[in-house]
Amino acid sequence: MIEDKDTQRTSLEKLGEFGLIDHLTQNFPISHTSTIKGVGDDAAVLSIDNSTVITTDLLIEGVHFDLSYMPLKHLGYKAVMVNLSDVYAMNAIAKQITVSIAVSNRFPLEALEELYEGIAMACKLYTVDLVGGDTTSSKTGMLISVTAIGEVKDKEITYRSGAKPNDLLVVSGDLGGAYMGLQVLEREKEVFKVNPESQPDLEPYSYIMERQLKPEARKDIVELLKNLNVSPTAMIDISDGLSSEILHLCKNGNVGCNLYEDKIPLDPTVISACEEFNIDSTMVALSGGEDYELLFTVPQTDFKKIRGNPNLSIIGHMTDAAEGAYLITRGNTKIPLTAQGWNSFETGS
Ligand code: ADP
Ligand code: MG
């Protein structure tokens, strides 16, 4: 390993692919008995009794993340979170992940160490085993793909399709924070371009910036529902904004929905940032995306079990498909919900 002692930039070429993989994956203990063989053979070996859910996400520099304000450690953490979130949205518990990366020679070993520190932190906090991956080079930029594997009892799998008319619509946590955090980060990036010496006070924005840079997947909600003895009829995670996720539940379950504007959970920091940026907070919750909260439906009979829980908000109820999907505003007007969720194929995004 050849190191430049002054700048701590160890070139990836000098280390070689095998040395690199060994180095990056050395601090990943295996904690599940279902992991028979992790990193180090041609394939990982798992032995799973229950139903298995598998999900994968691909993140590309310049499309899904911007390294000018996204520290690599956070990127590693977030890349794992977005996948775990999809596992939890099936009412399953994530057990293993694989991580594949493509990097250009502009990244030194130290950058990948940072990325893997974030991945390791996510694995530790969420009790997930890193069992494999792939490492390759790219001409420009970084690409990271995570696959997550989870377990769930057959009867407990929760699809997007199970909502019934009169079911309550429930969301965890609060919405819009990740989008407003991104607005702040984009603004500061522009300010920095003009004046690199500026020392902005970002303290008031710490919650929303964290929602953008270090989201947490809601494993705790899957566990909470189990403890409350609540079986959601349908569930989805909020990656693209409340509106488009509700429409998924409606379409897949062949139901309609009434969503009440005054019930949408918003953190005070989100409300004040919306005022500052002159954006409507309801619009942000409906279309913002990247909140990684869980949205689910439960039968009316479960109302007592979830009422007043600080982690959960009842924001509406499902109706017959023929009634359509609507937002009931604070002024009691009915507005059709549209999928204005973030679309990665939109020009310019
Ligand atoms: P192969 O040539 O058979 O694909 P690799 O040399 O790519 O083998 O991988 C060797 C081992 O290291 C495998 O267990 C693989 O899953 C693991 N691995 C490769 N790259 C990564 C990575 N970026 N993160 C975690 N594990 C990895
Ligand atoms: Mg390989």
Coordinates of C-alpha atoms and ligand atoms in Angstrom, one line a residue:
M1 CA 0.0 0.0 0.0
I2 CA 1.6 3.3 -1.1
E3 CA 0.5 6.2 0.9
D4 CA 1.0 9.9 0.5
K5 CA 1.6 10.8 4.1
D6 CA 0.7 14.5 3.8
T7 CA -2.7 14.3 2.2
Q8 CA -3.7 10.7 3.2
R9 CA -4.7 9.8 -0.3
T10 CA -4.0 6.2 -0.9
S11 CA -4.6 5.4 -4.6
L12 CA -7.0 2.5 -5.3
E13 CA -4.9 1.2 -8.1
K14 CA -2.0 0.6 -5.7
L15 CA -4.2 -1.5 -3.4
G16 CA -5.7 -3.8 -6.0
E17 CA -9.3 -5.1 -6.0
F18 CA -8.8 -8.0 -3.6
G19 CA -6.9 -5.9 -1.1
L20 CA -9.5 -3.3 -1.3
I21 CA -12.4 -5.6 -0.7
D22 CA -10.6 -7.2 2.2
H23 CA -9.8 -3.9 3.7
L24 CA -13.3 -2.4 3.4
T25 CA -15.1 -5.4 4.7
Q26 CA -12.9 -6.3 7.7
N27 CA -15.0 -4.6 10.3
F28 CA -18.3 -6.3 9.6
P29 CA -19.2 -8.9 12.2
I30 CA -22.0 -11.5 11.3
S31 CA -24.9 -11.5 13.7
H32 CA -27.6 -13.6 12.2
T33 CA -27.7 -17.4 12.3
S34 CA -29.4 -17.3 8.9
T35 CA -26.1 -16.0 7.5
I36 CA -24.1 -19.2 6.8
K37 CA -21.4 -17.6 4.7
G38 CA -20.9 -13.9 4.1
V39 CA -18.1 -12.1 2.2
G40 CA -15.3 -14.2 0.8
D41 CA -16.6 -16.9 -1.5
D42 CA -18.2 -16.8 -4.9
A43 CA -21.6 -16.3 -3.4
A44 CA -23.1 -15.7 0.1
V45 CA -25.0 -18.6 1.7
L46 CA -28.2 -18.0 3.7
S47 CA -30.5 -20.4 5.4
I48 CA -33.9 -18.8 5.9
D49 CA -37.0 -20.5 7.4
N50 CA -39.6 -17.7 6.8
S51 CA -40.6 -15.8 3.6
T52 CA -37.8 -13.8 2.2
V53 CA -38.1 -10.3 0.8
I54 CA -35.5 -8.8 -1.5
T55 CA -35.1 -5.3 -2.6
T56 CA -32.5 -3.2 -4.4
D57 CA -31.7 0.4 -5.1
L58 CA -29.2 2.1 -7.3
L59 CA -27.8 5.5 -6.4
I60 CA -25.8 7.6 -8.9
E61 CA -23.6 10.6 -8.3
G62 CA -25.1 13.7 -9.8
V63 CA -28.6 12.1 -10.1
H64 CA -29.4 10.8 -6.6
F65 CA -26.6 12.5 -4.5
D66 CA -24.3 15.4 -4.6
L67 CA -21.0 14.9 -2.9
S68 CA -20.5 18.7 -2.5
Y69 CA -22.7 18.6 0.5
M70 CA -23.3 14.8 1.1
P71 CA -20.4 13.5 3.3
L72 CA -19.5 10.0 2.1
K73 CA -20.2 8.5 5.6
H74 CA -23.8 9.8 5.3
L75 CA -24.1 8.5 1.8
G76 CA -23.1 5.0 2.9
Y77 CA -25.6 5.2 5.7
K78 CA -28.4 6.5 3.5
A79 CA -27.8 4.0 0.8
V80 CA -28.5 1.3 3.3
M81 CA -31.5 3.1 4.9
V82 CA -33.4 3.5 1.6
N83 CA -33.2 -0.3 1.2
L84 CA -34.0 -1.2 4.7
S85 CA -37.0 1.1 4.4
D86 CA -38.4 -1.0 1.6
V87 CA -37.9 -4.2 3.6
Y88 CA -39.8 -2.7 6.6
A89 CA -42.6 -1.5 4.2
M90 CA -43.3 -5.2 3.6
N91 CA -43.6 -5.6 7.4
A92 CA -40.4 -7.7 7.3
I93 CA -37.2 -7.4 9.3
A94 CA -34.0 -6.8 7.3
K95 CA -31.2 -9.4 8.0
Q96 CA -28.6 -9.1 5.2
I97 CA -27.3 -6.6 2.6
T98 CA -25.0 -6.7 -0.3
V99 CA -23.2 -3.5 -1.4
S100 CA -21.9 -2.9 -4.9
I101 CA -19.8 0.1 -5.8
A102 CA -18.3 1.7 -8.9
V103 CA -15.7 4.4 -8.4
S104 CA -13.5 6.5 -10.6
N105 CA -9.8 7.0 -9.8
R106 CA -10.6 10.4 -8.4
F107 CA -11.6 8.7 -5.1
P108 CA -8.7 7.6 -2.8
L109 CA -9.0 4.7 -0.4
E110 CA -9.8 7.1 2.4
A111 CA -13.0 8.1 0.6
L112 CA -14.2 4.5 0.4
E113 CA -13.2 4.0 4.1
E114 CA -15.5 6.8 4.9
L115 CA -18.3 5.4 2.8
Y116 CA -17.9 2.0 4.5
E117 CA -17.9 3.6 7.9
G118 CA -21.4 4.8 7.2
I119 CA -22.4 1.4 5.9
A120 CA -21.0 -0.3 9.0
M121 CA -22.8 2.1 11.3
A122 CA -26.1 1.3 9.6
C123 CA -25.4 -2.4 9.8
K124 CA -24.6 -2.2 13.5
L125 CA -27.6 0.0 14.5
Y126 CA -30.1 -2.0 12.5
T127 CA -28.5 -5.5 13.1
V128 CA -27.9 -6.3 9.4
D129 CA -25.1 -8.5 8.1
L130 CA -23.0 -7.4 5.1
V131 CA -22.7 -10.6 3.1
G132 CA -21.3 -9.6 -0.3
G133 CA -21.1 -7.1 -3.1
D134 CA -19.1 -6.2 -6.1
T135 CA -16.4 -3.6 -6.7
T136 CA -15.6 -2.1 -10.1
S137 CA -14.3 1.1 -11.7
S138 CA -16.2 3.9 -13.3
K139 CA -15.0 6.5 -15.8
T140 CA -16.6 9.3 -13.9
G141 CA -18.3 9.6 -10.6
M142 CA -19.5 7.1 -8.0
L143 CA -22.3 4.6 -8.2
I144 CA -23.6 2.6 -5.2
S145 CA -26.1 -0.2 -5.3
V146 CA -27.4 -1.9 -2.1
T147 CA -29.6 -5.0 -2.0
A148 CA -31.4 -5.9 1.2
I149 CA -32.8 -9.2 2.3
G150 CA -35.4 -9.5 5.0
E151 CA -37.5 -12.1 6.7
V152 CA -41.2 -12.2 7.6
K153 CA -43.7 -14.9 8.6
D154 CA -45.9 -15.7 5.5
K155 CA -49.1 -14.4 7.1
E156 CA -47.5 -11.1 8.2
I157 CA -46.3 -10.0 4.7
T158 CA -47.9 -6.6 4.0
Y159 CA -48.5 -5.6 0.4
R160 CA -49.5 -2.3 -1.1
S161 CA -52.7 -3.9 -2.2
G162 CA -54.6 -4.8 1.0
A163 CA -56.4 -1.6 1.9
K164 CA -60.2 -1.8 2.3
P165 CA -62.8 0.9 2.3
N166 CA -63.2 2.4 5.8
D167 CA -59.6 1.4 6.8
L168 CA -57.8 4.2 8.6
L169 CA -54.8 5.7 6.8
V170 CA -51.8 6.1 9.2
V171 CA -48.3 7.6 8.8
S172 CA -45.3 7.4 11.1
G173 CA -43.2 10.4 12.1
D174 CA -43.5 13.7 10.3
L175 CA -43.2 14.7 6.6
G176 CA -41.5 17.2 4.4
G177 CA -38.3 17.5 6.5
A178 CA -36.0 15.8 3.9
Y179 CA -37.2 18.1 1.1
M180 CA -36.8 21.3 3.1
G181 CA -33.3 20.0 4.3
L182 CA -32.4 19.7 0.6
Q183 CA -33.6 23.3 -0.1
V184 CA -31.3 24.6 2.7
L185 CA -28.3 22.5 1.5
E186 CA -28.8 23.7 -2.1
R187 CA -29.0 27.3 -1.0
E188 CA -25.9 27.0 1.1
K189 CA -24.1 25.4 -1.8
E190 CA -24.9 28.5 -3.9
V191 CA -23.8 30.8 -1.1
F192 CA -20.6 28.9 -0.7
K193 CA -19.8 29.2 -4.5
V194 CA -20.0 33.0 -4.2
N195 CA -18.4 33.4 -0.9
P196 CA -16.3 30.3 0.4
E197 CA -15.5 32.2 3.6
S198 CA -19.1 32.5 4.7
Q199 CA -19.9 30.8 8.0
P200 CA -23.6 30.2 8.0
D201 CA -25.5 29.4 11.2
L202 CA -27.2 26.1 10.2
E203 CA -28.2 25.2 13.7
P204 CA -31.9 26.1 13.2
Y205 CA -31.9 23.7 10.2
S206 CA -30.2 20.8 11.9
Y207 CA -33.4 18.6 12.1
I208 CA -34.3 19.0 8.4
M209 CA -30.7 18.7 7.2
E210 CA -30.4 15.5 9.2
R211 CA -33.7 14.2 7.6
Q212 CA -32.0 14.7 4.2
L213 CA -28.5 13.6 5.0
K214 CA -29.1 10.9 7.6
P215 CA -32.6 9.4 7.3
E216 CA -33.6 6.5 9.5
A217 CA -35.6 3.6 8.2
R218 CA -38.6 2.8 10.5
K219 CA -37.7 -0.6 11.9
D220 CA -39.1 0.6 15.2
I221 CA -42.6 1.0 13.6
V222 CA -42.7 -2.6 12.4
E223 CA -41.8 -3.7 15.9
L224 CA -44.3 -1.2 17.4
L225 CA -47.2 -2.5 15.3
K226 CA -46.3 -6.1 16.3
N227 CA -46.2 -5.1 20.0
L228 CA -49.6 -3.3 19.6
N229 CA -51.0 -6.4 18.0
V230 CA -51.9 -4.3 14.9
S231 CA -51.7 -6.0 11.5
P232 CA -51.6 -3.3 8.7
T233 CA -53.8 -4.2 5.8
A234 CA -51.5 -2.4 3.3
M235 CA -48.2 -0.6 3.7
I236 CA -45.7 1.4 1.6
D237 CA -42.7 3.6 2.5
I238 CA -42.7 7.2 1.7
S239 CA -39.8 7.8 -0.8
D240 CA -41.6 10.0 -3.4
G241 CA -44.0 12.0 -1.3
L242 CA -47.3 11.3 0.5
S243 CA -49.5 12.0 -2.5
S244 CA -48.0 9.5 -4.9
E245 CA -47.7 6.8 -2.1
I246 CA -51.4 7.2 -1.3
L247 CA -52.3 6.8 -4.9
H248 CA -50.2 3.6 -5.0
L249 CA -52.3 2.2 -2.1
C250 CA -55.5 3.3 -3.9
K251 CA -54.6 1.8 -7.2
N252 CA -53.2 -1.4 -5.9
G253 CA -56.0 -1.9 -3.4
N254 CA -58.7 -0.7 -5.7
V255 CA -59.9 1.8 -3.1
G256 CA -60.3 5.6 -2.8
C257 CA -59.1 7.9 0.0
N258 CA -59.9 11.0 1.9
L259 CA -56.7 12.6 3.3
Y260 CA -57.2 15.5 5.8
E261 CA -54.8 18.4 5.4
D262 CA -55.0 19.4 9.1
K263 CA -53.9 15.9 10.2
I264 CA -50.6 15.8 8.1
P265 CA -47.8 15.7 10.7
L266 CA -45.3 18.5 10.2
D267 CA -42.3 19.3 12.5
P268 CA -42.2 23.0 13.6
T269 CA -38.8 23.3 11.8
V270 CA -40.4 22.3 8.5
I271 CA -43.2 24.8 9.0
S272 CA -40.7 27.7 9.7
A273 CA -38.4 26.6 6.8
C274 CA -41.5 26.6 4.5
E275 CA -42.4 30.1 5.6
E276 CA -38.8 31.2 4.9
F277 CA -38.7 29.7 1.5
N278 CA -42.2 30.7 0.7
I279 CA -43.4 27.2 0.0
D280 CA -46.7 25.7 1.1
S281 CA -46.0 23.1 3.8
T282 CA -48.8 20.8 2.6
M283 CA -47.4 20.7 -0.9
V284 CA -44.0 19.8 0.6
A285 CA -45.5 16.9 2.6
L286 CA -47.5 15.7 -0.5
S287 CA -44.7 16.0 -3.0
G288 CA -41.4 16.4 -1.2
G289 CA -40.2 12.8 -0.9
E290 CA -37.3 11.0 0.8
D291 CA -38.9 11.1 4.2
Y292 CA -38.7 7.2 4.5
E293 CA -41.7 7.1 6.9
L294 CA -44.1 4.3 6.7
L295 CA -47.7 4.8 5.4
F296 CA -50.2 2.1 6.1
T297 CA -53.8 1.2 6.5
V298 CA -55.5 -0.5 9.5
P299 CA -59.1 -1.7 10.1
Q300 CA -61.3 0.8 12.0
T301 CA -61.3 -1.7 14.9
D302 CA -57.6 -1.0 15.6
F303 CA -58.4 2.7 16.2
K304 CA -58.0 2.3 20.0
K305 CA -54.7 0.6 19.7
I306 CA -53.0 3.4 17.8
R307 CA -54.9 6.5 19.0
G308 CA -52.6 9.0 20.7
N309 CA -49.4 7.1 19.9
P310 CA -46.7 9.8 19.5
N311 CA -45.1 7.9 16.6
L312 CA -48.3 7.6 14.5
S313 CA -50.8 10.0 13.0
I314 CA -54.2 9.0 11.6
I315 CA -54.4 11.2 8.5
G316 CA -57.4 9.9 6.7
H317 CA -59.5 6.9 5.7
M318 CA -60.0 4.8 2.6
T319 CA -63.2 4.9 0.6
D320 CA -64.7 3.0 -2.4
A321 CA -62.6 3.3 -5.5
A322 CA -65.5 5.1 -7.2
E323 CA -65.2 8.0 -4.8
G324 CA -61.6 8.8 -5.9
A325 CA -58.7 10.0 -3.9
Y326 CA -59.0 13.5 -2.3
L327 CA -57.3 16.0 0.0
I328 CA -59.8 17.6 2.3
T329 CA -58.3 21.1 3.0
R330 CA -58.4 23.1 6.2
G331 CA -61.1 25.2 4.5
N332 CA -63.1 22.0 3.8
T333 CA -62.6 21.9 0.1
K334 CA -62.0 18.6 -1.7
I335 CA -59.0 18.6 -4.1
P336 CA -58.1 15.5 -6.1
L337 CA -54.7 14.0 -5.1
T338 CA -52.3 13.9 -8.0
A339 CA -49.0 12.0 -8.2
Q340 CA -46.6 15.0 -8.1
G341 CA -44.1 12.8 -6.4
W342 CA -40.5 13.1 -7.5
N343 CA -40.0 11.6 -10.9
S344 CA -36.4 10.5 -11.8
F345 CA -37.3 10.6 -15.5
E346 CA -38.4 14.2 -15.5
T347 CA -36.1 16.5 -17.6
G348 CA -33.7 18.4 -15.4
S349 CA -34.1 16.4 -12.3
Ligands
ADP1 P1 -16.2 -12.5 -8.1 O1 -15.1 -12.2 -9.0 O2 -16.5 -14.0 -7.9 O3 -17.4 -11.7 -8.3 P2 -15.2 -10.7 -6.1 O4 -13.8 -10.6 -6.1 O5 -16.0 -9.6 -6.8 O6 -15.7 -12.1 -6.6 O7 -15.8 -10.7 -4.6 C1 -15.1 -11.5 -3.6 C2 -16.0 -11.5 -2.4 O8 -16.1 -10.1 -1.9 C3 -17.4 -11.9 -2.6 O9 -17.9 -12.5 -1.4 C4 -18.1 -10.6 -2.9 O10 -19.5 -10.7 -2.5 C5 -17.4 -9.7 -1.9 N1 -17.4 -8.3 -2.3 C6 -16.9 -7.8 -3.5 N2 -17.0 -6.4 -3.5 C7 -17.6 -6.1 -2.4 C8 -18.0 -4.8 -1.8 N3 -17.9 -3.7 -2.4 N4 -18.6 -4.8 -0.6 C9 -18.8 -6.0 0.1 N5 -18.4 -7.2 -0.4 C10 -17.9 -7.3 -1.6
MG2 MG -17.5 -9.7 -8.3

